[in-house]
Amino acid sequence: MGSRRDFLEKLTVSTISLPLLYNPTNLFAASDEAYDGPILKVAIMGLGSYARRVAKAMESCKRAKLTGVISGTPSKIVEWRAKYGIPEKNCYNYDNFDRIKENPDIDVVYVITPNGLHKDQTIRVAKAGKHVICEKPMGINAQEGQEMVDACKAANVKLLIGYRMHYEPKTVEVIRMRKAGEFGKLKFFQGQSGFTIGDPTQWRLNKKLAGGGAMMDIGIYSINGARYMLGEEPIWVTAQETKTDSVKFKEGVDETIQFQMGFPSGAVASCLSTYAMSHLDRFFLNGEDGFAEMQPSTGYGPIKGRTHKGELKQPHITHQTLQMDGMAQLIFEGVEPIVPLDGEEGVKDMKIIDAIYLAVKTGKRVDL
Ligand code: NAD
């Protein structure tokens, strides 16, 4: 770890209340002031519902700006060009986007397509010499994730995963408290992540495009959350699947999985991932000296929660605005969020998902 990183980490732990840029609350406050530094020029690939949310949030960014789009649907390109003033020369389709290489108006491509397409698209963007932000899950298994990491390293570009909670102020506060030892020895994390999925023909229920079911899409929040709330990597998993609708949830598409993770300190996590229950968005962290509970914990917000010290009062700021300004700062200045969100971090989650699926299949504990 470099000395600058050391320095920043120490500051993060001990003096987060100072107006340092990597504190999301202060980052946003700072961004209200005049900013004349570099602007991250972003092209979005895949103009679906989450892309729309990200583009809208980016209108409030100071350090990042939407400058291009990649889409297979010409009518969407027309709509987005008009809405965001995107010049025609910054618009691409899935056949010709390798030409982005010659375009100085694009620094980074944000891949917001179905999970099963992320790997190939990320590798093509990396080969075109642009940084990549890729939505979660980064791919459909750990091997794909590792190939993406390797390709971005070989091309000397950054790979960041769209883990927006790593910039969310209440989440950051709980992580700060955990790093400062305010919960004492951590014993237990509970994560519940789910919603009731609708249209049975959507790509999220297609094994090839989704890579799985609820675990890939929403259960990953409990996995990632367990890791950043406990601050450790699991060493084993156990998992049990329940399927009540085998028409909607075909072979390889999970409906509900309960899973448990064990950590080197002895802490355990007990989690639920589902596409068959509504309003399931809750984290609970328990330590010898305190607790944190958040509900909702990973939705678009406002996130709500309390600890043994009282209610979490950090402001609600649109997650994707913070994320994109934070990622711009990471790319230009090397300022890391409180927990990393690079490709390696994404691979850690994918390894756990692989292990959970194996544990479901074998009925046995899987060591990591
Ligand atoms: P969506 O279906 O609304 O959009 C997907 C887009 O990809 C569409 O514009 C579609 O036209 C395009 N696409 C390109 N090739 C396609 C193909 N072969 N099949 C189907 N669509 C194709 O989905 P979404 O909700 O925007 O999700 C996209 C990605 O974003 C997923 O990886 C998802 O996990 C992620 N996501 C993340 C968050 C978050 O909070 N971080 C929230 C929602 C979605």
mmCIF file of N, CA and C in Angstrom, residues 157-283:
data_model
loop_
_atom_site.group_PDB
_atom_site.id
_atom_site.type_symbol
_atom_site.label_atom_id
_atom_site.label_comp_id
_atom_site.label_asym_id
_atom_site.label_seq_id
_atom_site.Cartn_x
_atom_site.Cartn_y
_atom_site.Cartn_z
ATOM 1 N N VAL A 157 -6.325 0.496 -17.934
ATOM 2 C CA VAL A 157 -7.491 1.334 -17.638
ATOM 3 C C VAL A 157 -8.086 0.871 -16.311
ATOM 4 N N LYS A 158 -8.858 1.733 -15.697
ATOM 5 C CA LYS A 158 -9.497 1.374 -14.427
ATOM 6 C C LYS A 158 -10.770 0.588 -14.680
ATOM 7 N N LEU A 159 -11.070 -0.328 -13.742
ATOM 8 C CA LEU A 159 -12.360 -1.024 -13.745
ATOM 9 C C LEU A 159 -13.011 -0.776 -12.382
ATOM 10 N N LEU A 160 -14.151 -0.107 -12.401
ATOM 11 C CA LEU A 160 -14.883 0.176 -11.160
ATOM 12 C C LEU A 160 -16.256 -0.469 -11.253
ATOM 13 N N ILE A 161 -16.766 -0.948 -10.124
ATOM 14 C CA ILE A 161 -18.086 -1.594 -10.108
ATOM 15 C C ILE A 161 -19.089 -0.598 -9.480
ATOM 16 N N GLY A 162 -20.304 -0.630 -9.999
ATOM 17 C CA GLY A 162 -21.308 0.365 -9.579
ATOM 18 C C GLY A 162 -21.853 0.164 -8.172
ATOM 19 N N TYR A 163 -20.959 -0.018 -7.203
ATOM 20 C CA TYR A 163 -21.390 -0.199 -5.812
ATOM 21 C C TYR A 163 -21.689 1.167 -5.194
ATOM 22 N N ARG A 164 -22.900 1.672 -5.476
ATOM 23 C CA ARG A 164 -23.234 3.043 -5.051
ATOM 24 C C ARG A 164 -23.273 3.201 -3.540
ATOM 25 N N MET A 165 -23.544 2.108 -2.776
ATOM 26 C CA MET A 165 -23.640 2.247 -1.319
ATOM 27 C C MET A 165 -22.295 2.647 -0.697
ATOM 28 N N HIS A 166 -21.197 2.410 -1.394
ATOM 29 C CA HIS A 166 -19.889 2.758 -0.839
ATOM 30 C C HIS A 166 -19.701 4.273 -0.727
ATOM 31 N N TYR A 167 -20.637 5.029 -1.316
ATOM 32 C CA TYR A 167 -20.599 6.491 -1.196
ATOM 33 C C TYR A 167 -21.795 7.040 -0.424
ATOM 34 N N GLU A 168 -22.661 6.163 0.058
ATOM 35 C CA GLU A 168 -23.905 6.626 0.705
ATOM 36 C C GLU A 168 -23.594 7.063 2.150
ATOM 37 N N PRO A 169 -23.961 8.296 2.518
ATOM 38 C CA PRO A 169 -23.490 8.865 3.795
ATOM 39 C C PRO A 169 -23.802 8.049 5.054
ATOM 40 N N LYS A 170 -25.009 7.480 5.203
ATOM 41 C CA LYS A 170 -25.297 6.733 6.444
ATOM 42 C C LYS A 170 -24.509 5.423 6.461
ATOM 43 N N THR A 171 -24.391 4.809 5.295
ATOM 44 C CA THR A 171 -23.591 3.578 5.194
ATOM 45 C C THR A 171 -22.137 3.877 5.552
ATOM 46 N N VAL A 172 -21.636 4.973 4.999
ATOM 47 C CA VAL A 172 -20.244 5.357 5.267
ATOM 48 C C VAL A 172 -20.039 5.610 6.761
ATOM 49 N N GLU A 173 -21.020 6.200 7.416
ATOM 50 C CA GLU A 173 -20.900 6.472 8.855
ATOM 51 C C GLU A 173 -20.817 5.159 9.652
ATOM 52 N N VAL A 174 -21.646 4.187 9.284
ATOM 53 C CA VAL A 174 -21.593 2.906 10.014
ATOM 54 C C VAL A 174 -20.235 2.230 9.774
ATOM 55 N N ILE A 175 -19.737 2.319 8.549
ATOM 56 C CA ILE A 175 -18.422 1.718 8.279
ATOM 57 C C ILE A 175 -17.333 2.468 9.060
ATOM 58 N N ARG A 176 -17.468 3.782 9.126
ATOM 59 C CA ARG A 176 -16.491 4.568 9.908
ATOM 60 C C ARG A 176 -16.511 4.131 11.372
ATOM 61 N N MET A 177 -17.731 3.960 11.906
ATOM 62 C CA MET A 177 -17.857 3.540 13.307
ATOM 63 C C MET A 177 -17.238 2.157 13.502
ATOM 64 N N ARG A 178 -17.481 1.278 12.543
ATOM 65 C CA ARG A 178 -16.913 -0.070 12.636
ATOM 66 C C ARG A 178 -15.375 -0.014 12.609
ATOM 67 N N LYS A 179 -14.842 0.803 11.682
ATOM 68 C CA LYS A 179 -13.377 0.906 11.587
ATOM 69 C C LYS A 179 -12.783 1.508 12.855
ATOM 70 N N ALA A 180 -13.556 2.400 13.488
ATOM 71 C CA ALA A 180 -13.075 3.040 14.722
ATOM 72 C C ALA A 180 -13.290 2.147 15.946
ATOM 73 N N GLY A 181 -13.852 0.973 15.754
ATOM 74 C CA GLY A 181 -14.035 0.026 16.867
ATOM 75 C C GLY A 181 -15.228 0.337 17.751
ATOM 76 N N GLU A 182 -16.146 1.180 17.284
ATOM 77 C CA GLU A 182 -17.246 1.621 18.157
ATOM 78 C C GLU A 182 -18.279 0.539 18.450
ATOM 79 N N PHE A 183 -18.288 -0.527 17.661
ATOM 80 C CA PHE A 183 -19.231 -1.626 17.946
ATOM 81 C C PHE A 183 -18.579 -2.729 18.798
ATOM 82 N N GLY A 184 -17.281 -2.548 19.097
ATOM 83 C CA GLY A 184 -16.564 -3.605 19.811
ATOM 84 C C GLY A 184 -16.354 -4.812 18.894
ATOM 85 N N LYS A 185 -16.126 -5.949 19.506
ATOM 86 C CA LYS A 185 -15.888 -7.159 18.695
ATOM 87 C C LYS A 185 -17.190 -7.528 17.977
ATOM 88 N N LEU A 186 -17.108 -7.635 16.674
ATOM 89 C CA LEU A 186 -18.318 -7.925 15.893
ATOM 90 C C LEU A 186 -18.650 -9.404 15.929
ATOM 91 N N LYS A 187 -19.941 -9.683 16.087
ATOM 92 C CA LYS A 187 -20.359 -11.070 16.251
ATOM 93 C C LYS A 187 -21.275 -11.542 15.128
ATOM 94 N N PHE A 188 -22.131 -10.620 14.606
ATOM 95 C CA PHE A 188 -23.234 -11.088 13.769
ATOM 96 C C PHE A 188 -23.670 -10.016 12.784
ATOM 97 N N PHE A 189 -23.959 -10.460 11.553
ATOM 98 C CA PHE A 189 -24.580 -9.570 10.559
ATOM 99 C C PHE A 189 -25.777 -10.296 9.975
ATOM 100 N N GLN A 190 -26.860 -9.545 9.812
ATOM 101 C CA GLN A 190 -28.023 -10.103 9.131
ATOM 102 C C GLN A 190 -28.344 -9.212 7.941
ATOM 103 N N GLY A 191 -28.492 -9.827 6.767
ATOM 104 C CA GLY A 191 -28.830 -9.063 5.566
ATOM 105 C C GLY A 191 -30.032 -9.683 4.892
ATOM 106 N N GLN A 192 -31.026 -8.859 4.575
ATOM 107 C CA GLN A 192 -32.217 -9.356 3.896
ATOM 108 C C GLN A 192 -32.443 -8.484 2.682
ATOM 109 N N SER A 193 -32.381 -9.094 1.497
ATOM 110 C CA SER A 193 -32.446 -8.322 0.263
ATOM 111 C C SER A 193 -33.413 -8.990 -0.691
ATOM 112 N N GLY A 194 -34.475 -8.268 -1.065
ATOM 113 C CA GLY A 194 -35.400 -8.891 -2.007
ATOM 114 C C GLY A 194 -36.516 -7.983 -2.449
ATOM 115 N N PHE A 195 -37.157 -8.394 -3.523
ATOM 116 C CA PHE A 195 -38.386 -7.752 -3.991
ATOM 117 C C PHE A 195 -39.151 -8.795 -4.791
ATOM 118 N N THR A 196 -40.404 -8.471 -5.087
ATOM 119 C CA THR A 196 -41.211 -9.404 -5.869
ATOM 120 C C THR A 196 -41.042 -9.051 -7.332
ATOM 121 N N ILE A 197 -40.530 -9.988 -8.102
ATOM 122 C CA ILE A 197 -40.265 -9.706 -9.516
ATOM 123 C C ILE A 197 -41.534 -9.923 -10.343
ATOM 124 N N GLY A 198 -41.706 -9.082 -11.384
ATOM 125 C CA GLY A 198 -42.928 -9.159 -12.188
ATOM 126 C C GLY A 198 -42.783 -9.998 -13.438
ATOM 127 N N ASP A 199 -42.856 -9.336 -14.581
ATOM 128 C CA ASP A 199 -42.850 -9.938 -15.914
ATOM 129 C C ASP A 199 -41.930 -11.172 -16.042
ATOM 130 N N PRO A 200 -42.522 -12.350 -16.260
ATOM 131 C CA PRO A 200 -41.694 -13.555 -16.344
ATOM 132 C C PRO A 200 -40.812 -13.632 -17.595
ATOM 133 N N THR A 201 -41.036 -12.729 -18.569
ATOM 134 C CA THR A 201 -40.224 -12.796 -19.798
ATOM 135 C C THR A 201 -39.004 -11.879 -19.733
ATOM 136 N N GLN A 202 -38.817 -11.135 -18.645
ATOM 137 C CA GLN A 202 -37.705 -10.171 -18.595
ATOM 138 C C GLN A 202 -36.342 -10.873 -18.492
ATOM 139 N N TRP A 203 -35.283 -10.151 -18.897
ATOM 140 C CA TRP A 203 -33.953 -10.758 -18.922
ATOM 141 C C TRP A 203 -33.501 -11.199 -17.528
ATOM 142 N N ARG A 204 -34.004 -10.573 -16.464
ATOM 143 C CA ARG A 204 -33.576 -10.949 -15.104
ATOM 144 C C ARG A 204 -33.963 -12.397 -14.764
ATOM 145 N N LEU A 205 -34.897 -12.971 -15.510
ATOM 146 C CA LEU A 205 -35.303 -14.360 -15.262
ATOM 147 C C LEU A 205 -34.801 -15.288 -16.362
ATOM 148 N N ASN A 206 -33.831 -14.787 -17.134
ATOM 149 C CA ASN A 206 -33.232 -15.572 -18.216
ATOM 150 C C ASN A 206 -31.801 -15.923 -17.796
ATOM 151 N N LYS A 207 -31.570 -17.198 -17.604
ATOM 152 C CA LYS A 207 -30.282 -17.661 -17.047
ATOM 153 C C LYS A 207 -29.076 -17.126 -17.837
ATOM 154 N N LYS A 208 -29.196 -17.140 -19.161
ATOM 155 C CA LYS A 208 -28.057 -16.719 -19.985
ATOM 156 C C LYS A 208 -27.745 -15.224 -19.782
ATOM 157 N N LEU A 209 -28.765 -14.404 -19.706
ATOM 158 C CA LEU A 209 -28.548 -12.955 -19.593
ATOM 159 C C LEU A 209 -28.336 -12.498 -18.148
ATOM 160 N N ALA A 210 -28.937 -13.231 -17.200
ATOM 161 C CA ALA A 210 -28.851 -12.797 -15.795
ATOM 162 C C ALA A 210 -27.758 -13.536 -15.030
ATOM 163 N N GLY A 211 -27.422 -14.743 -15.478
ATOM 164 C CA GLY A 211 -26.406 -15.539 -14.786
ATOM 165 C C GLY A 211 -26.971 -16.323 -13.612
ATOM 166 N N GLY A 212 -28.204 -16.066 -13.254
ATOM 167 C CA GLY A 212 -28.840 -16.727 -12.109
ATOM 168 C C GLY A 212 -30.154 -16.022 -11.867
ATOM 169 N N GLY A 213 -30.516 -15.857 -10.600
ATOM 170 C CA GLY A 213 -31.770 -15.170 -10.292
ATOM 171 C C GLY A 213 -31.551 -14.059 -9.296
ATOM 172 N N ALA A 214 -32.334 -14.095 -8.208
ATOM 173 C CA ALA A 214 -32.300 -13.026 -7.212
ATOM 174 C C ALA A 214 -30.898 -12.805 -6.640
ATOM 175 N N MET A 215 -30.137 -13.876 -6.465
ATOM 176 C CA MET A 215 -28.809 -13.733 -5.849
ATOM 177 C C MET A 215 -27.917 -12.790 -6.651
ATOM 178 N N MET A 216 -27.960 -12.914 -7.985
ATOM 179 C CA MET A 216 -27.129 -12.071 -8.851
ATOM 180 C C MET A 216 -27.557 -10.605 -8.766
ATOM 181 N N ASP A 217 -28.852 -10.416 -8.648
ATOM 182 C CA ASP A 217 -29.417 -9.079 -8.808
ATOM 183 C C ASP A 217 -29.513 -8.317 -7.489
ATOM 184 N N ILE A 218 -30.038 -9.011 -6.463
ATOM 185 C CA ILE A 218 -30.352 -8.296 -5.219
ATOM 186 C C ILE A 218 -29.652 -8.933 -4.008
ATOM 187 N N GLY A 219 -29.493 -10.268 -4.029
ATOM 188 C CA GLY A 219 -28.782 -10.941 -2.934
ATOM 189 C C GLY A 219 -27.355 -10.438 -2.807
ATOM 190 N N ILE A 220 -26.787 -9.998 -3.908
ATOM 191 C CA ILE A 220 -25.409 -9.477 -3.901
ATOM 192 C C ILE A 220 -25.262 -8.297 -2.932
ATOM 193 N N TYR A 221 -26.356 -7.579 -2.667
ATOM 194 C CA TYR A 221 -26.282 -6.468 -1.710
ATOM 195 C C TYR A 221 -26.013 -6.979 -0.297
ATOM 196 N N SER A 222 -26.604 -8.121 0.059
ATOM 197 C CA SER A 222 -26.349 -8.678 1.384
ATOM 198 C C SER A 222 -24.924 -9.230 1.476
ATOM 199 N N ILE A 223 -24.426 -9.770 0.369
ATOM 200 C CA ILE A 223 -23.053 -10.290 0.365
ATOM 201 C C ILE A 223 -22.066 -9.140 0.526
ATOM 202 N N ASN A 224 -22.203 -8.141 -0.349
ATOM 203 C CA ASN A 224 -21.317 -6.990 -0.296
ATOM 204 C C ASN A 224 -21.477 -6.273 1.057
ATOM 205 N N GLY A 225 -22.719 -6.156 1.520
ATOM 206 C CA GLY A 225 -22.991 -5.486 2.798
ATOM 207 C C GLY A 225 -22.350 -6.213 3.970
ATOM 208 N N ALA A 226 -22.439 -7.536 3.983
ATOM 209 C CA ALA A 226 -21.819 -8.308 5.073
ATOM 210 C C ALA A 226 -20.324 -8.014 5.128
ATOM 211 N N ARG A 227 -19.726 -7.912 3.933
ATOM 212 C CA ARG A 227 -18.271 -7.689 3.882
ATOM 213 C C ARG A 227 -17.905 -6.282 4.354
ATOM 214 N N TYR A 228 -18.680 -5.266 3.933
ATOM 215 C CA TYR A 228 -18.283 -3.922 4.370
ATOM 216 C C TYR A 228 -18.761 -3.601 5.790
ATOM 217 N N MET A 229 -19.824 -4.270 6.258
ATOM 218 C CA MET A 229 -20.256 -4.000 7.636
ATOM 219 C C MET A 229 -19.330 -4.717 8.623
ATOM 220 N N LEU A 230 -18.930 -5.963 8.293
ATOM 221 C CA LEU A 230 -18.066 -6.697 9.220
ATOM 222 C C LEU A 230 -16.578 -6.383 8.997
ATOM 223 N N GLY A 231 -16.238 -5.966 7.778
ATOM 224 C CA GLY A 231 -14.839 -5.636 7.486
ATOM 225 C C GLY A 231 -13.940 -6.844 7.382
ATOM 226 N N GLU A 232 -14.526 -7.968 6.972
ATOM 227 C CA GLU A 232 -13.745 -9.207 6.828
ATOM 228 C C GLU A 232 -14.213 -9.947 5.585
ATOM 229 N N GLU A 233 -13.411 -10.928 5.167
ATOM 230 C CA GLU A 233 -13.799 -11.785 4.041
ATOM 231 C C GLU A 233 -14.256 -13.141 4.584
ATOM 232 N N PRO A 234 -15.391 -13.655 4.114
ATOM 233 C CA PRO A 234 -15.855 -14.946 4.636
ATOM 234 C C PRO A 234 -14.922 -16.094 4.260
ATOM 235 N N ILE A 235 -14.910 -17.113 5.129
ATOM 236 C CA ILE A 235 -14.076 -18.281 4.852
ATOM 237 C C ILE A 235 -14.917 -19.520 4.542
ATOM 238 N N TRP A 236 -16.220 -19.461 4.794
ATOM 239 C CA TRP A 236 -17.102 -20.546 4.375
ATOM 240 C C TRP A 236 -18.516 -20.030 4.158
ATOM 241 N N VAL A 237 -19.262 -20.783 3.345
ATOM 242 C CA VAL A 237 -20.692 -20.476 3.182
ATOM 243 C C VAL A 237 -21.504 -21.764 3.253
ATOM 244 N N THR A 238 -22.741 -21.630 3.708
ATOM 245 C CA THR A 238 -23.744 -22.682 3.577
ATOM 246 C C THR A 238 -24.977 -22.008 2.973
ATOM 247 N N ALA A 239 -25.823 -22.765 2.281
ATOM 248 C CA ALA A 239 -26.957 -22.118 1.610
ATOM 249 C C ALA A 239 -28.074 -23.115 1.364
ATOM 250 N N GLN A 240 -29.308 -22.610 1.391
ATOM 251 C CA GLN A 240 -30.492 -23.439 1.158
ATOM 252 C C GLN A 240 -31.437 -22.682 0.227
ATOM 253 N N GLU A 241 -31.938 -23.375 -0.782
ATOM 254 C CA GLU A 241 -32.825 -22.730 -1.755
ATOM 255 C C GLU A 241 -34.281 -23.149 -1.554
ATOM 256 N N THR A 242 -35.181 -22.192 -1.750
ATOM 257 C CA THR A 242 -36.617 -22.495 -1.768
ATOM 258 C C THR A 242 -37.166 -22.004 -3.101
ATOM 259 N N LYS A 243 -37.930 -22.856 -3.787
ATOM 260 C CA LYS A 243 -38.540 -22.424 -5.049
ATOM 261 C C LYS A 243 -40.019 -22.756 -4.990
ATOM 262 N N THR A 244 -40.857 -21.722 -5.122
ATOM 263 C CA THR A 244 -42.302 -21.961 -5.064
ATOM 264 C C THR A 244 -42.943 -21.865 -6.440
ATOM 265 N N ASP A 245 -42.196 -21.298 -7.420
ATOM 266 C CA ASP A 245 -42.752 -21.093 -8.758
ATOM 267 C C ASP A 245 -41.719 -21.526 -9.794
ATOM 268 N N SER A 246 -41.818 -22.794 -10.203
ATOM 269 C CA SER A 246 -40.789 -23.326 -11.105
ATOM 270 C C SER A 246 -41.041 -22.934 -12.564
ATOM 271 N N VAL A 247 -42.165 -22.278 -12.824
ATOM 272 C CA VAL A 247 -42.400 -21.768 -14.189
ATOM 273 C C VAL A 247 -41.658 -20.444 -14.351
ATOM 274 N N LYS A 248 -41.857 -19.565 -13.400
ATOM 275 C CA LYS A 248 -41.178 -18.256 -13.446
ATOM 276 C C LYS A 248 -39.659 -18.421 -13.216
ATOM 277 N N PHE A 249 -39.311 -19.279 -12.263
ATOM 278 C CA PHE A 249 -37.908 -19.461 -11.879
ATOM 279 C C PHE A 249 -37.422 -20.806 -12.390
ATOM 280 N N LYS A 250 -36.910 -20.784 -13.615
ATOM 281 C CA LYS A 250 -36.504 -22.035 -14.264
ATOM 282 C C LYS A 250 -35.174 -22.533 -13.686
ATOM 283 N N GLU A 251 -34.720 -23.648 -14.205
ATOM 284 C CA GLU A 251 -33.442 -24.240 -13.788
ATOM 285 C C GLU A 251 -32.325 -23.179 -13.835
ATOM 286 N N GLY A 252 -31.622 -23.019 -12.746
ATOM 287 C CA GLY A 252 -30.505 -22.066 -12.729
ATOM 288 C C GLY A 252 -30.911 -20.630 -12.416
ATOM 289 N N VAL A 253 -32.215 -20.400 -12.226
ATOM 290 C CA VAL A 253 -32.687 -19.054 -11.866
ATOM 291 C C VAL A 253 -33.280 -19.137 -10.458
ATOM 292 N N ASP A 254 -32.532 -18.617 -9.474
ATOM 293 C CA ASP A 254 -32.955 -18.786 -8.080
ATOM 294 C C ASP A 254 -34.027 -17.781 -7.684
ATOM 295 N N GLU A 255 -34.990 -18.288 -6.942
ATOM 296 C CA GLU A 255 -36.078 -17.456 -6.405
ATOM 297 C C GLU A 255 -35.694 -16.953 -5.004
ATOM 298 N N THR A 256 -35.507 -17.887 -4.072
ATOM 299 C CA THR A 256 -35.163 -17.518 -2.689
ATOM 300 C C THR A 256 -34.008 -18.399 -2.210
ATOM 301 N N ILE A 257 -32.974 -17.763 -1.690
ATOM 302 C CA ILE A 257 -31.870 -18.523 -1.078
ATOM 303 C C ILE A 257 -31.561 -17.903 0.281
ATOM 304 N N GLN A 258 -31.532 -18.758 1.292
ATOM 305 C CA GLN A 258 -31.010 -18.324 2.590
ATOM 306 C C GLN A 258 -29.566 -18.785 2.636
ATOM 307 N N PHE A 259 -28.680 -17.932 3.098
ATOM 308 C CA PHE A 259 -27.280 -18.353 3.157
ATOM 309 C C PHE A 259 -26.609 -17.802 4.408
ATOM 310 N N GLN A 260 -25.575 -18.507 4.794
ATOM 311 C CA GLN A 260 -24.821 -18.154 5.987
ATOM 312 C C GLN A 260 -23.346 -18.051 5.605
ATOM 313 N N MET A 261 -22.642 -17.128 6.243
ATOM 314 C CA MET A 261 -21.212 -16.988 5.973
ATOM 315 C C MET A 261 -20.464 -16.939 7.303
ATOM 316 N N GLY A 262 -19.307 -17.585 7.316
ATOM 317 C CA GLY A 262 -18.472 -17.556 8.509
ATOM 318 C C GLY A 262 -17.209 -16.755 8.231
ATOM 319 N N PHE A 263 -16.765 -15.994 9.233
ATOM 320 C CA PHE A 263 -15.631 -15.086 9.056
ATOM 321 C C PHE A 263 -14.484 -15.486 9.987
ATOM 322 N N PRO A 264 -13.250 -15.111 9.622
ATOM 323 C CA PRO A 264 -12.092 -15.544 10.423
ATOM 324 C C PRO A 264 -12.187 -15.169 11.895
ATOM 325 N N SER A 265 -12.804 -14.044 12.229
ATOM 326 C CA SER A 265 -12.885 -13.603 13.639
ATOM 327 C C SER A 265 -13.850 -14.458 14.444
ATOM 328 N N GLY A 266 -14.676 -15.259 13.730
ATOM 329 C CA GLY A 266 -15.722 -16.017 14.419
ATOM 330 C C GLY A 266 -17.093 -15.398 14.195
ATOM 331 N N ALA A 267 -17.129 -14.182 13.604
ATOM 332 C CA ALA A 267 -18.429 -13.555 13.298
ATOM 333 C C ALA A 267 -19.149 -14.394 12.242
ATOM 334 N N VAL A 268 -20.476 -14.366 12.294
ATOM 335 C CA VAL A 268 -21.276 -15.071 11.287
ATOM 336 C C VAL A 268 -22.289 -14.114 10.673
ATOM 337 N N ALA A 269 -22.669 -14.440 9.439
ATOM 338 C CA ALA A 269 -23.704 -13.661 8.756
ATOM 339 C C ALA A 269 -24.816 -14.608 8.351
ATOM 340 N N SER A 270 -26.047 -14.126 8.478
ATOM 341 C CA SER A 270 -27.212 -14.910 8.095
ATOM 342 C C SER A 270 -28.033 -14.041 7.141
ATOM 343 N N CYS A 271 -28.217 -14.507 5.910
ATOM 344 C CA CYS A 271 -28.789 -13.616 4.890
ATOM 345 C C CYS A 271 -29.892 -14.295 4.096
ATOM 346 N N LEU A 272 -30.723 -13.454 3.492
ATOM 347 C CA LEU A 272 -31.828 -13.930 2.664
ATOM 348 C C LEU A 272 -31.842 -13.129 1.368
ATOM 349 N N SER A 273 -31.906 -13.849 0.255
ATOM 350 C CA SER A 273 -31.979 -13.224 -1.071
ATOM 351 C C SER A 273 -33.232 -13.744 -1.753
ATOM 352 N N THR A 274 -34.080 -12.845 -2.261
ATOM 353 C CA THR A 274 -35.319 -13.361 -2.849
ATOM 354 C C THR A 274 -35.912 -12.448 -3.921
ATOM 355 N N TYR A 275 -36.608 -13.100 -4.858
ATOM 356 C CA TYR A 275 -37.408 -12.396 -5.858
ATOM 357 C C TYR A 275 -38.901 -12.602 -5.547
ATOM 358 N N ALA A 276 -39.198 -13.083 -4.342
ATOM 359 C CA ALA A 276 -40.587 -13.454 -4.061
ATOM 360 C C ALA A 276 -41.153 -12.808 -2.801
ATOM 361 N N MET A 277 -40.508 -11.761 -2.290
ATOM 362 C CA MET A 277 -41.034 -11.055 -1.110
ATOM 363 C C MET A 277 -40.812 -9.566 -1.309
ATOM 364 N N SER A 278 -41.793 -8.787 -0.888
ATOM 365 C CA SER A 278 -41.671 -7.332 -1.039
ATOM 366 C C SER A 278 -41.102 -6.700 0.226
ATOM 367 N N HIS A 279 -40.616 -5.476 0.074
ATOM 368 C CA HIS A 279 -40.129 -4.662 1.202
ATOM 369 C C HIS A 279 -39.035 -5.374 1.995
ATOM 370 N N LEU A 280 -38.173 -6.086 1.336
ATOM 371 C CA LEU A 280 -37.122 -6.781 2.069
ATOM 372 C C LEU A 280 -35.796 -6.075 1.798
ATOM 373 N N ASP A 281 -35.408 -5.218 2.708
ATOM 374 C CA ASP A 281 -34.216 -4.398 2.492
ATOM 375 C C ASP A 281 -33.691 -3.976 3.866
ATOM 376 N N ARG A 282 -33.018 -4.897 4.542
ATOM 377 C CA ARG A 282 -32.676 -4.647 5.937
ATOM 378 C C ARG A 282 -31.297 -5.212 6.295
ATOM 379 N N PHE A 283 -30.511 -4.405 7.011
ATOM 380 C CA PHE A 283 -29.207 -4.845 7.527
ATOM 381 C C PHE A 283 -29.216 -4.713 9.056
#
